[in-house]
Amino acid sequence: MASFATFGNELYTGKRSYDFVGAKKIWFLIAAVAVALSILLPVAKGGFNLGIEFRGGSEFTVSNVQTTDPAVGEKAVTDVVSGSVPRVANVAGNTMRIQTDKLTDDETLQIKDGLTKAYGVTQNEVTSTFVGPTWGADVTKQALLGLVIFVGLAAVLMALYFRTWKMSLSAIAGMLVTMFITAGVYALSDFEVTPSAIIGFLTVLSYSLYDTVVVFDKIRENTHDLQASTRRTFAEEVNLAVNQTLVRSINTMMVAILPVGAILFIGAGLLGAGTLRDLSLALFVGILIGTAATIFIAAPLYAWLRQNEPDLVKQAKRVEQRRAEAAARNTQPATA
Amino acid sequence: MARTGPKNPALRVLVWLGVILAVLTAVLAGGTMAGQASWAPKLALDLEGGTQMILAPKVEGGSDINEEQLNQAVAIIRQRVDGSGVAEAEISTQSGRNVVVSLPGTPSKETRALIQASADMNFRPVLQSGAGAAVPAESRTPVEQLPKPTAEPANSSDDNWITPEIYQQFEALDCDNPSQDKQERSDPAKPLVTCEPAAAGSPAIKYILGPVEVKGSNIKGSSFQLQRGAQGAVTNEWAVNIQFDDEGTAKFKEVTERLYQFYSAAGGATGTDPKAQFAIVLDDQVISAPRSLAVITDGRPQITGGFTEASAKALSDQLRFGALPISFEIQSEQQISATLGGEQLRMGMLAGLIGLLLVVVYSLFQYRALGFVTVASLVVAGALTYLAIAILGWTENYRLSLAGVAGLIVAIGQTADSFIVYFERIRDELREGRGLVSAVENGWKRAKRTVLASKAVNLLAALVLYFVAVGNVRGFAFTLGLTAIADLIVVFMFTHPTLRLLARTRFFGEGHRFSGLDPKRLGAVPLYRGAGRIRTPQDKPAVAVRAKNTGATAEAERRMTIAERRLAERQDQEKQGQLAGSSKSSSKEGK
């Protein structure tokens, strides 16, 4: 801890400093590549692995099974609906999931009975779900609508709070990067995209903006009376603010990710697919990327957006001048 | 703010928090004792087991459904589900487009069919009517005296429709205690024995009705208004107007011609022949059975008599929407066994607890003793959230779903974050060389703004998700919003006051190396390190002032007058100002 505290101290005073803002071109390039990959990858793969909610169909879950043999489940389905190709999977310790095409009520009841017998369980250990294909489309539509409304309102809120639209724009750019990459990881991991995963995405957006607001608050504070100072340029102040909040960012990320990670790694192992796992993957990836996007994208972007403002250019010149003078003063004794 | 010394306001806030917690607990305890609330939060269907159906209403002809129609659809479904005897069914609309039906257990095939069926409105002539109660078994008509059809019925009003079976069914029917087993949808070509349920001001009535004569789909529209008298002046009587389409108009004319004969034959307005009545039947229940006082040739009958504005509107709505052939398509149906949800919940809780434990370990590692403040704050936040969920379950029927549980677990991290923001600020202030007391105050001033701004983003997200998104997103959004509010309460009313108090203890105030606030570790230049510390020679003036209070304890510090403290702080700041030039640390708080 001592070293971590020292690390924090050095970041705070500026003794140790990572050049997040200066190296922006590298970050932007990395982000651009990552975003491009996140878009291209799902396209190349033929889309996301959509959950049953988006495809439509019937799903059965059998808990406390005596055998985890998928063939037993397949037979139970084909006995009722010949020619259907059910997807049977062992999702957790002793739980089976059977997905089929859309079934009629009668077929559902019959298959339910069949599964009960086939896996040697009681009636109430078999859960059946029927999902019409329009359901997922509805969820997606509403989620997108929610997304647009949220981003719009958040942009206005931030512009009002920080009194500059440039911060708002930077924060939202950071959020979009987070969103694309999180989606890309989802496509890559081949996890199913379910409504729970969508909830996860939406939460990630909120987290990403939240994180950016905290860091931007420090930036605003540091650059508040910049005009009166010749100690650092605007970009340097932004960079200092990011460094000063770096420990906070790391701690926040850790604290946010620990419970999510617990669900993802411990919960998922025991639970298999389900609401909790779908949600936690999106959150896990999103929180990591969201934190990084604030530091590497949002803050440098903000510095870049403002660097050509006349006032700031003048101030930067003053800083340069003062430094030149100081340098001259320091070298004078040597030459004299 | 610190007029009476900072300790008192801090304590006062803590006491208030205690009061809030006590009141919430008392409310819940009261509700529990009254048998209405329960200590355990209510669980949603995915955790309790049951069936959830999401229905998309479809209007025949494919036109879009509006909100009013949707509400009517909900009313129709509620009537049907309640009628089928399912207890505790929850029916609600979703995003202004869908109807969500949540039933405990698995619905029978009949219930399912009933829910999906379109509203069925018909007009049938009344053959016989009677008081709602069942005729006592001993006074029922003997079998030999039962009415027997003598010929094929000539029209829908023909008594020959009444067979002995129908009559026995009629006598046995008890409309005061309607039986829960809903029979199959009636056959429009056959007579129907049914009830008009009791309503405000009118008892239940039972009827034998003839076959359907005019279908609900023949209604073009309906409205309600104050009736006009003979001179065209508005009276105080409310009336409901119906407008039929061409087919309806023709049929209705034919029917009223026949019914009017019964009406006149029975002596006009004073007559009581039920056969002059025409029943409006919605889903096999009579909603109104007006008498035909005239032959209606233009397809625009008006129903009058004993309406209030509300009852006129209700009937008009029923006519308009009930007549609409709204049917329901099941978009998603989930039968959830409690076993599965329970398993998920248990594992989720386990994972959550492990996550919480990791957070505790991490914050103790990062913040040492201060980590305990985090833990205590999380406990208070947890208690607040728990009470809120249990009380909302009681008053608003809020049910905790699996997604909601996930929201709670995720919230652990987001709640802890506001403490981190605050603690880091305090550390920053310590690095600037402040004493802990003023570091806590100054750090709070700045952290407060940040916490408020960032929580606003969280709340905004929760609100948007809650109002826009569908399905279990709502449960998740709700818990996220709830915990964001609980977090704000805890930061303001628990964490900050607690730190203010702790800042005055020896352990924290002197920056014990396990306190997490050790200035040395934080690289601070020790300028002002709390009460009674021995000063370097430059600090003489401060010591001189404070020398009046000779006690070298926190108590002495507390006893300083405001002027003394201000002076001490000013001296510290000046000192800092001098140092700022030589050290790299900035001295912005001097402004």
Tab-separated table of N, CA and C in Angstrom, chain B residues 132 143 151 157 159 192-193 202 298 372 448 502 529 557:
chain	number	residue	atom	x	y	z
B	132	GLY	N	-80.999	-11.813	-8.745
B	132	GLY	CA	-79.706	-12.458	-8.926
B	132	GLY	C	-79.489	-13.734	-8.142
B	143	VAL	N	-89.943	-30.741	-12.037
B	143	VAL	CA	-89.585	-31.108	-13.402
B	143	VAL	C	-90.773	-31.065	-14.348
B	151	ALA	N	-92.626	-25.675	-30.184
B	151	ALA	CA	-92.348	-25.619	-31.620
B	151	ALA	C	-90.939	-25.096	-31.815
B	157	SER	N	-86.680	-13.866	-29.923
B	157	SER	CA	-87.447	-13.552	-28.723
B	157	SER	C	-88.447	-14.644	-28.375
B	159	ASP	N	-90.202	-17.763	-26.833
B	159	ASP	CA	-90.089	-18.530	-25.593
B	159	ASP	C	-89.708	-19.982	-25.836
B	192	LEU	N	-78.653	-18.052	-23.942
B	192	LEU	CA	-77.596	-17.939	-22.947
B	192	LEU	C	-78.203	-17.594	-21.598
B	193	VAL	N	-77.740	-18.296	-20.572
B	193	VAL	CA	-78.165	-17.963	-19.220
B	193	VAL	C	-77.009	-17.238	-18.568
B	202	SER	N	-77.515	-0.929	-8.020
B	202	SER	CA	-78.406	-1.929	-8.597
B	202	SER	C	-77.925	-3.330	-8.229
B	298	ASP	N	-83.091	4.612	-37.550
B	298	ASP	CA	-81.893	5.266	-38.079
B	298	ASP	C	-80.597	4.692	-37.527
B	372	PHE	N	-13.262	0.875	6.967
B	372	PHE	CA	-14.394	0.508	7.829
B	372	PHE	C	-15.538	1.498	7.676
B	448	LYS	N	-18.564	16.821	-2.763
B	448	LYS	CA	-20.019	16.942	-2.789
B	448	LYS	C	-20.505	17.257	-4.200
B	502	LEU	N	-14.784	11.478	13.182
B	502	LEU	CA	-13.549	10.700	13.256
B	502	LEU	C	-12.317	11.588	13.150
B	529	ARG	N	-1.330	19.632	11.899
B	529	ARG	CA	-1.702	18.238	11.969
B	529	ARG	C	-2.676	17.944	13.079
B	557	GLU	N	-8.990	21.543	20.939
B	557	GLU	CA	-9.269	22.022	19.585
B	557	GLU	C	-10.734	22.390	19.458
